[in-house]
mmCIF file of C-alpha atoms and ligand atoms in Angstrom:
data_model
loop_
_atom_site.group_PDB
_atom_site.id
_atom_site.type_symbol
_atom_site.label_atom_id
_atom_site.label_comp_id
_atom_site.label_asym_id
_atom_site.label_seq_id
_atom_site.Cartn_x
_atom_site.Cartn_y
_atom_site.Cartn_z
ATOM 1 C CA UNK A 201 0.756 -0.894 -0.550
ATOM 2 C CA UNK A 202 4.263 -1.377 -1.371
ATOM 3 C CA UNK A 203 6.399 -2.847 1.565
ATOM 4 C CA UNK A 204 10.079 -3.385 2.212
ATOM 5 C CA UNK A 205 12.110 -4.777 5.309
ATOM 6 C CA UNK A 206 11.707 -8.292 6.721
ATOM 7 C CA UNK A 207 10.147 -7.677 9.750
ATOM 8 C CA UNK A 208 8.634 -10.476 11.691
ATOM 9 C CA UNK A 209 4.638 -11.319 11.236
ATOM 10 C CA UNK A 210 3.269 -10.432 14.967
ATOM 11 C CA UNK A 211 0.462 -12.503 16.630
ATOM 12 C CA UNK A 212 -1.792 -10.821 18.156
ATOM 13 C CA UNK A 213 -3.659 -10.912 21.327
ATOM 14 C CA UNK A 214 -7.096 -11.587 22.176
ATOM 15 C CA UNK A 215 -6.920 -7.439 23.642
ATOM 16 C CA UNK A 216 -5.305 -6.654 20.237
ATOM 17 C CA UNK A 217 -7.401 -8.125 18.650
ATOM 18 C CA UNK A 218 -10.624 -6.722 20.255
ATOM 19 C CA UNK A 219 -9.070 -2.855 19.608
ATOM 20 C CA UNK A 220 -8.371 -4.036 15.827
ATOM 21 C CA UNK A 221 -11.997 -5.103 15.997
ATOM 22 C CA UNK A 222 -13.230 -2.167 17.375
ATOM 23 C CA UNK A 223 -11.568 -0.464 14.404
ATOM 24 C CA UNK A 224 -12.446 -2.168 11.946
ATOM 25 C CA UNK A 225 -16.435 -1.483 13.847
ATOM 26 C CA UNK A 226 -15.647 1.625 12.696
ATOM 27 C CA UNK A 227 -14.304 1.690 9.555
ATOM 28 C CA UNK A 228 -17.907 -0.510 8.878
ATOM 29 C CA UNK A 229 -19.614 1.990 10.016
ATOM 30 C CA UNK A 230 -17.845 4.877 7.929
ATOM 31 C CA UNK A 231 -19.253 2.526 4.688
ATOM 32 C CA UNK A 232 -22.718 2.664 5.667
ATOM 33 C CA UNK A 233 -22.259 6.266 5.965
ATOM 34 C CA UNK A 234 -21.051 6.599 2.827
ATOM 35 C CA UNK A 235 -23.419 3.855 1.089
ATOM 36 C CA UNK A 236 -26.332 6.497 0.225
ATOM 37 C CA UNK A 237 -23.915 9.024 -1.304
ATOM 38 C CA UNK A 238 -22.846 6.506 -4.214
ATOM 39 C CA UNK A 239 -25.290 8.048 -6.747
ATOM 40 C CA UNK A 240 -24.987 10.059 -9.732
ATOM 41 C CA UNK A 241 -23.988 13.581 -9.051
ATOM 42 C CA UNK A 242 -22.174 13.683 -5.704
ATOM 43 C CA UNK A 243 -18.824 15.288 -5.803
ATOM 44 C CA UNK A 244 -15.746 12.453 -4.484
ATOM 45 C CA UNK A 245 -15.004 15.301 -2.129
ATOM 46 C CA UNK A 246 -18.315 14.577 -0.081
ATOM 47 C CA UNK A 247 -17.649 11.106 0.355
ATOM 48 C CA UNK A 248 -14.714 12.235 2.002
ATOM 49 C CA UNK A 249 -16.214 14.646 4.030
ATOM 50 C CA UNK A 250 -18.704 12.054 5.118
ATOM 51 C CA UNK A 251 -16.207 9.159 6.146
ATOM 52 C CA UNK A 252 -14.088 11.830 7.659
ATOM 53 C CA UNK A 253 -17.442 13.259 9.908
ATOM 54 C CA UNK A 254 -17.814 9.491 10.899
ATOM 55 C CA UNK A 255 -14.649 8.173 11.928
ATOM 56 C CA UNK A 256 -14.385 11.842 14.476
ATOM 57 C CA UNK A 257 -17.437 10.770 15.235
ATOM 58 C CA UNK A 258 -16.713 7.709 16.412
ATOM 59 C CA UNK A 259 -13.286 9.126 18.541
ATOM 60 C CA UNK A 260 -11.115 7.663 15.665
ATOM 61 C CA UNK A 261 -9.231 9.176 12.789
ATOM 62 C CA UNK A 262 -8.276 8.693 8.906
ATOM 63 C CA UNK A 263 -5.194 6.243 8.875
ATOM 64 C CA UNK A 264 -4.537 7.352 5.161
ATOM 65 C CA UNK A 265 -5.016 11.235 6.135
ATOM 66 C CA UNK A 266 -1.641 12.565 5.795
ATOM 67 C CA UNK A 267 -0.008 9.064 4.735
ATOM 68 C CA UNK A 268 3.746 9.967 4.153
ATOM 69 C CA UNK A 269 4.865 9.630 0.554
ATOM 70 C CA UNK A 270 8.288 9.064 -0.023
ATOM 71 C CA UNK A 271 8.256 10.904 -3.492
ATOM 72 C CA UNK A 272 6.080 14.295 -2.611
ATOM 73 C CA UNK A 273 2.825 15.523 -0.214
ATOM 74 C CA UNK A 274 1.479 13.222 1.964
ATOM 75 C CA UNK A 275 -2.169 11.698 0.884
ATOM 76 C CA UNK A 276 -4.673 14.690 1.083
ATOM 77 C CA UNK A 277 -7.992 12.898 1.921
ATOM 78 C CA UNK A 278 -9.666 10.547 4.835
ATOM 79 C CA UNK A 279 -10.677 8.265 1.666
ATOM 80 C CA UNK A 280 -9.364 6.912 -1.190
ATOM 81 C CA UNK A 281 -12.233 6.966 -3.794
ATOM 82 C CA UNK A 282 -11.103 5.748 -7.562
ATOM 83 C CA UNK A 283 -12.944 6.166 -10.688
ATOM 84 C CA UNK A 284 -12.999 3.366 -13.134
ATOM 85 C CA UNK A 285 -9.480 3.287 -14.180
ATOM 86 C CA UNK A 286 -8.302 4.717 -11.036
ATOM 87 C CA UNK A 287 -7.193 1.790 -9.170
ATOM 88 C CA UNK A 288 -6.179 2.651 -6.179
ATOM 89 C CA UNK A 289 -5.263 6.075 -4.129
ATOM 90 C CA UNK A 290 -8.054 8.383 -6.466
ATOM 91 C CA UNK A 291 -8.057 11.328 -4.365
ATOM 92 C CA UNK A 292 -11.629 12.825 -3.660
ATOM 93 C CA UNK A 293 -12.220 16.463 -5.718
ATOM 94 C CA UNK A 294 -15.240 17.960 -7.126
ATOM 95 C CA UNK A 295 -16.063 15.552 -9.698
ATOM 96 C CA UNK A 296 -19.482 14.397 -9.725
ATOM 97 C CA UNK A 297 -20.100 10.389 -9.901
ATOM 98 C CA UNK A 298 -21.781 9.716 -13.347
ATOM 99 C CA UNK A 299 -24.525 6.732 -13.914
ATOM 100 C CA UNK A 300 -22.670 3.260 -15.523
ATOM 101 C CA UNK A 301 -19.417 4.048 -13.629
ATOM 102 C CA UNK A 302 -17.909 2.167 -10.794
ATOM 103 C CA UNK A 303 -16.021 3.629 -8.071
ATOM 104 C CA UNK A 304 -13.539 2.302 -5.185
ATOM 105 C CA UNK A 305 -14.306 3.130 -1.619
ATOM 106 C CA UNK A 306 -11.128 2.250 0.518
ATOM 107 C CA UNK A 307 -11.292 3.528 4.049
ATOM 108 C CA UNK A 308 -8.585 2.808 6.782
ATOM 109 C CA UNK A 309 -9.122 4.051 11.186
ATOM 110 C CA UNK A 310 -7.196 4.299 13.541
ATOM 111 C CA UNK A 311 -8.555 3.986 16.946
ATOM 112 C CA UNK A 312 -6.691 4.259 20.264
ATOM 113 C CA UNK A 313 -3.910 2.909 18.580
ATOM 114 C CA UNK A 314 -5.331 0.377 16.373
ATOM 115 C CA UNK A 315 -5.947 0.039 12.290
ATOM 116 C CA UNK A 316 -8.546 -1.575 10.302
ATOM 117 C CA UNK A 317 -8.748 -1.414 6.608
ATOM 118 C CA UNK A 318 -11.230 -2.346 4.080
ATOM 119 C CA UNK A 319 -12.317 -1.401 0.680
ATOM 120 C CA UNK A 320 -15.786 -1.631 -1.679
ATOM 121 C CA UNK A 321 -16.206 -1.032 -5.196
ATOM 122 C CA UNK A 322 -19.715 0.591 -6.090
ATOM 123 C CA UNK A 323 -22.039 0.424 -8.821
ATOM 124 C CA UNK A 324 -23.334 4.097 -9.387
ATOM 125 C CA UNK A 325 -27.024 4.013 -10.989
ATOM 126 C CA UNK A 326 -26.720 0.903 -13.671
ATOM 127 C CA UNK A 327 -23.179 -0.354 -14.535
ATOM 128 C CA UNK A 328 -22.829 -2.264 -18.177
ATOM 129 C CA UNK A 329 -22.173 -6.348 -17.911
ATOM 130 C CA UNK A 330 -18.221 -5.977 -18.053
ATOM 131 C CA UNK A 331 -18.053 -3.732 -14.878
ATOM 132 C CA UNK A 332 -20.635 -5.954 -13.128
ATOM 133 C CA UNK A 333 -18.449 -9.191 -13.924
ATOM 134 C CA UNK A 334 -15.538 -7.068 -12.697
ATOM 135 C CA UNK A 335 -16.823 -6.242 -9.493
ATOM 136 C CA UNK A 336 -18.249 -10.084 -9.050
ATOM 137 C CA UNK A 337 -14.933 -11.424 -10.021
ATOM 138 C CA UNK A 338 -13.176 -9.472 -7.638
ATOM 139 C CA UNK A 339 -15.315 -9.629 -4.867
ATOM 140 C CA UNK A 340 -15.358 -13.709 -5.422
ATOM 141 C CA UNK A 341 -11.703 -13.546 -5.668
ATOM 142 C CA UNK A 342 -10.921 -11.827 -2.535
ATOM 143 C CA UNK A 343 -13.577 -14.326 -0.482
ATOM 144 C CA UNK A 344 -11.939 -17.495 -2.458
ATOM 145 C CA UNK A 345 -8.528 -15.551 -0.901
ATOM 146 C CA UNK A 346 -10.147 -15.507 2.090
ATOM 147 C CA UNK A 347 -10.956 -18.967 2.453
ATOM 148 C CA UNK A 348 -7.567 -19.616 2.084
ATOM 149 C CA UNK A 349 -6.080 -17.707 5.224
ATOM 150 C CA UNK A 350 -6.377 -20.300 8.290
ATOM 151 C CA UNK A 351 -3.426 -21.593 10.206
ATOM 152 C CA UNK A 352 -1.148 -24.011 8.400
ATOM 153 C CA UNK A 353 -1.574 -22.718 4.930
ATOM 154 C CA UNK A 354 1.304 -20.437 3.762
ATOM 155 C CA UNK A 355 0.604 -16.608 2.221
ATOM 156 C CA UNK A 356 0.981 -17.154 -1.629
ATOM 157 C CA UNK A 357 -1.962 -20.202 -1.075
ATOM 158 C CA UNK A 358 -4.239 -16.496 -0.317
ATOM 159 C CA UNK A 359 -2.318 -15.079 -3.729
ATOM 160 C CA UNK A 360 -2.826 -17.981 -5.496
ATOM 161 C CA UNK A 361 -6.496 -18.838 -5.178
ATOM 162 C CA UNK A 362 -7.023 -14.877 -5.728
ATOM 163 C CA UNK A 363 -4.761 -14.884 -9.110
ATOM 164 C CA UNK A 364 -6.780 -18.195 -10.372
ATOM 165 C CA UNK A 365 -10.325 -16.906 -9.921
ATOM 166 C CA UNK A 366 -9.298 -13.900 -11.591
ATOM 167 C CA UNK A 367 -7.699 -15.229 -14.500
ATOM 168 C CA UNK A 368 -10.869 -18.236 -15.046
ATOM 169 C CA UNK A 369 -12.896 -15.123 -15.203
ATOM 170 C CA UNK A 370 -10.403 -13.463 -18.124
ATOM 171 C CA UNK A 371 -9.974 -10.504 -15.949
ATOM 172 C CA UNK A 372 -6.089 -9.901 -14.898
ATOM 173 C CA UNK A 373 -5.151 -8.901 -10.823
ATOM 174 C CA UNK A 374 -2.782 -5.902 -10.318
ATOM 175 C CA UNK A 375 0.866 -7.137 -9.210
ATOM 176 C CA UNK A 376 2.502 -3.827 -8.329
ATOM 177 C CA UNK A 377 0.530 -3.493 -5.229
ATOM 178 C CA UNK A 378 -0.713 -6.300 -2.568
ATOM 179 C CA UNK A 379 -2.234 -6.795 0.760
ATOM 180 C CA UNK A 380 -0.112 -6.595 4.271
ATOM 181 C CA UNK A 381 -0.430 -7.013 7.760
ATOM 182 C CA UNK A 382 -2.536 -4.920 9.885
ATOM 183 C CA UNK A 383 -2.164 -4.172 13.998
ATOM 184 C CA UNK A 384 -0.414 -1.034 15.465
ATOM 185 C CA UNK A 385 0.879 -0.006 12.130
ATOM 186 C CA UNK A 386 -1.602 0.524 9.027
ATOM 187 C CA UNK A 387 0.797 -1.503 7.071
ATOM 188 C CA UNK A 388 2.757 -4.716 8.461
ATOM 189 C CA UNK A 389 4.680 -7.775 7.252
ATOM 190 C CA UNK A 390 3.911 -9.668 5.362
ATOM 191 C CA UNK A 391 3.340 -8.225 1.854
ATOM 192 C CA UNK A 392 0.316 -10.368 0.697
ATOM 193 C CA UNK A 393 0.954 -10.428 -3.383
ATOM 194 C CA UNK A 394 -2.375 -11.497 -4.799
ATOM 195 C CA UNK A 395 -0.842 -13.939 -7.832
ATOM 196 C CA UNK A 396 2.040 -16.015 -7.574
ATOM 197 C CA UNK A 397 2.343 -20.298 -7.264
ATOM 198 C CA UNK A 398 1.187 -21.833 -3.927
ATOM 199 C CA UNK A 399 3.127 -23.078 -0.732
ATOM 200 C CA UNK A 400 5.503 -20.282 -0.593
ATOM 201 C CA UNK A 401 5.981 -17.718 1.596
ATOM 202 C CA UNK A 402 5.112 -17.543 5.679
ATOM 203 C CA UNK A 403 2.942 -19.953 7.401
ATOM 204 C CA UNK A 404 -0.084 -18.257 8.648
ATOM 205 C CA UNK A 405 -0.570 -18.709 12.316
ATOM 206 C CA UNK A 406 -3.582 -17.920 14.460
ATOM 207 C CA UNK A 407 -4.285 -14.330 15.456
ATOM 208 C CA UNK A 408 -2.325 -13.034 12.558
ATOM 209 C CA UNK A 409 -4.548 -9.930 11.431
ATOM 210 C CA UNK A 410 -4.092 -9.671 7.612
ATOM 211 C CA UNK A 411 -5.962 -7.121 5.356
ATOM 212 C CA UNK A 412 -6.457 -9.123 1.983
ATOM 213 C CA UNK A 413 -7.009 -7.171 -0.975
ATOM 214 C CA UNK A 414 -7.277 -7.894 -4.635
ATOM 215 C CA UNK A 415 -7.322 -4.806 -7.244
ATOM 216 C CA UNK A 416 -8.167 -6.526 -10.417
ATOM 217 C CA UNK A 417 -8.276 -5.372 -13.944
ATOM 218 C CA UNK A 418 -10.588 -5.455 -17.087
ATOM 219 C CA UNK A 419 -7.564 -5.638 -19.285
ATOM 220 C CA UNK A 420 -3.848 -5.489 -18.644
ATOM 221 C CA UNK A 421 -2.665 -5.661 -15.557
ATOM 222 C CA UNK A 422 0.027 -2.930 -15.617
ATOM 223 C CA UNK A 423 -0.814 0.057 -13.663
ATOM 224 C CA UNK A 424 0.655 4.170 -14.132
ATOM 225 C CA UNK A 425 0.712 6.236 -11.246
ATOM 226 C CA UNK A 426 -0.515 9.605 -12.301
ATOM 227 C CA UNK A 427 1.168 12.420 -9.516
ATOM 228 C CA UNK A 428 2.190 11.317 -6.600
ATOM 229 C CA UNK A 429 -1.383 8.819 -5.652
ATOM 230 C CA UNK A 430 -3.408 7.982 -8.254
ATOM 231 C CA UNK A 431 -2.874 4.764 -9.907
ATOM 232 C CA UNK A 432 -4.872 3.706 -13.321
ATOM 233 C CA UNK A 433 -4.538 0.961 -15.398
ATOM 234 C CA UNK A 434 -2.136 1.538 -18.031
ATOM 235 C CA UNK A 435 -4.952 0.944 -20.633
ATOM 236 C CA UNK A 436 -7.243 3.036 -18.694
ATOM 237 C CA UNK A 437 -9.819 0.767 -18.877
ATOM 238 C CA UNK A 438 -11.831 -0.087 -15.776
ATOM 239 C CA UNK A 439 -10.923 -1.459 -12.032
ATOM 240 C CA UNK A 440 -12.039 -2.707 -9.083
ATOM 241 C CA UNK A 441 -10.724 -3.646 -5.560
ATOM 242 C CA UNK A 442 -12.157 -5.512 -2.526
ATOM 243 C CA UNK A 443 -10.567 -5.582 0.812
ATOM 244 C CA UNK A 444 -11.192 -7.120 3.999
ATOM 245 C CA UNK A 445 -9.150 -7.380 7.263
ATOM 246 C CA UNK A 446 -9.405 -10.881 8.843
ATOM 247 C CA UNK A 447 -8.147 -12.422 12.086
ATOM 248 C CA UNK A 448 -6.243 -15.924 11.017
ATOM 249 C CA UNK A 449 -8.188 -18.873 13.278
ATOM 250 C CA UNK A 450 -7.556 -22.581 12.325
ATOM 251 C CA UNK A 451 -10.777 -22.764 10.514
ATOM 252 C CA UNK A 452 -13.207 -20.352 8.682
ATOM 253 C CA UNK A 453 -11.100 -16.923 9.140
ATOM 254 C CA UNK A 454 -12.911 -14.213 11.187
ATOM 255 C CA UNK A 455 -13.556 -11.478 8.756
ATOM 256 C CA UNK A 456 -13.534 -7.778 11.166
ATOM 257 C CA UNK A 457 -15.018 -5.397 8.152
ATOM 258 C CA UNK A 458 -17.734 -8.073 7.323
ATOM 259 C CA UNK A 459 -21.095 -5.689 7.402
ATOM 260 C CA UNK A 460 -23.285 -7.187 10.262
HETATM 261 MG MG1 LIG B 91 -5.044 -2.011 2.608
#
């Protein structure tokens, strides 16, 4: 997400907090739904059908169906699902998953005025020893990120242990796009880059709700955006991204999209 504007970082309350949870119950739930469709041969487009049946289901709707784009259309789908290179923002179609590729799963509700976010990156059928570390490195990274979210601690300490797992592991994190703040909007302050040097940025208070979310890359970093959504690495080799929206507390953070 890019974001602009210096808006200040709201706290929210324990009712805010409940309807973010209740959205982020959802947006769970839309995974699960989703979970038995990640198989060779299933079209992206019925993944999207699938998340988009759930989330009605469940009285909510898409919060990246009809996203505004400043530069064209606004995004088509209820899910973002991204091929290999595709980063972030693939945009479901007929193209059937094939064995030994992974795939990004990011799904986003809104609920009687409330977002959750979260994202997954999938193994379909067996997945070669490079993706596999990819998808471990990123999904360790965004945890060790994680860790680092409790009150006192300032953003870039999140970026910082996110960019350091990432690199010990040789793999490089995506810098033109980074997590945010998430409440009544989809996207709110503050822009959480996931590299950068530690003990900078805002301090993190309690019942901030922040959706963390490294995209991380087998080899350069740089990113093309293909059309008005798509992004891919500029190499076009492979990419995966793990997200989580978390409630700040003063210890362990309380991780909403956590499957139960
Ligand atoms: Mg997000």
């Amino acid at each position: 997400m890019h974001l602009q504007g210096r808006e200040v970082i709201s706290i929210k309350t324990p009712a805010e907090i409940e309807a973010i949870r209740e959205a982020c119950r959802v947006v769970v739930g839309a995974f699960h739904a989703v979970e038995p469709l990640m198989v060779p041969g299933t079209p992206t487009d019925k993944i999207d059908e699938a998340v988009e049946r759930y989330i009605r289901g469940q009285g909510g709707r898409s919060a990246f169906k009809g996203y505004p784009n400043p530069e064209g259309k606004p995004f088509p789908a209820s899910a973002c699902v991204s091929i290999e290179e595709e980063v972030v923002h693939g945009i479901p179609d007929g193209r059937p998953l094939k064995a030994g590729q992974i795939v990004g799963v990011d799904i986003g509700v809104e609920k009687d005025g409330f977002f959750g976010d979260a994202a997954m990156t999938f193994a379909i059928g067996r997945v070669d020893g490079l993706r596999q570390r990819l998808m471990r490195a990123t999904r360790e990274a965004l945890m060790r990120g994680i860790a680092k979210a409790r009150a006192g601690n300032r953003i870039s300490d999140v970026s910082h242990a996110i960019e350091e797992h990432v690199t010990s592991r040789s793999f490089s994190v995506v810098r033109e796009l980074v997590g945010h703040g998430v409440g009544r909007q989809l996207h709110e302050e503050p822009p959480i880059p996931n590299f950068g040097a530690p003990g900078r940025g805002p301090v993190m208070q309690e019942n901030m709700v922040l959706a963390i979310e490294p995209m991380v890359n087998v080899g350069t970093g740089e990113v093309d955006t293909i059309g008005e959504w798509r992004v891919v690495s500029r190499d076009r080799m492979p990419s995966a991204h793990f997200e989580h929206t978390i409630v700040v507390k003063k210890g362990a953070p309380d991780i909403l999209t956590a499957s139960k």
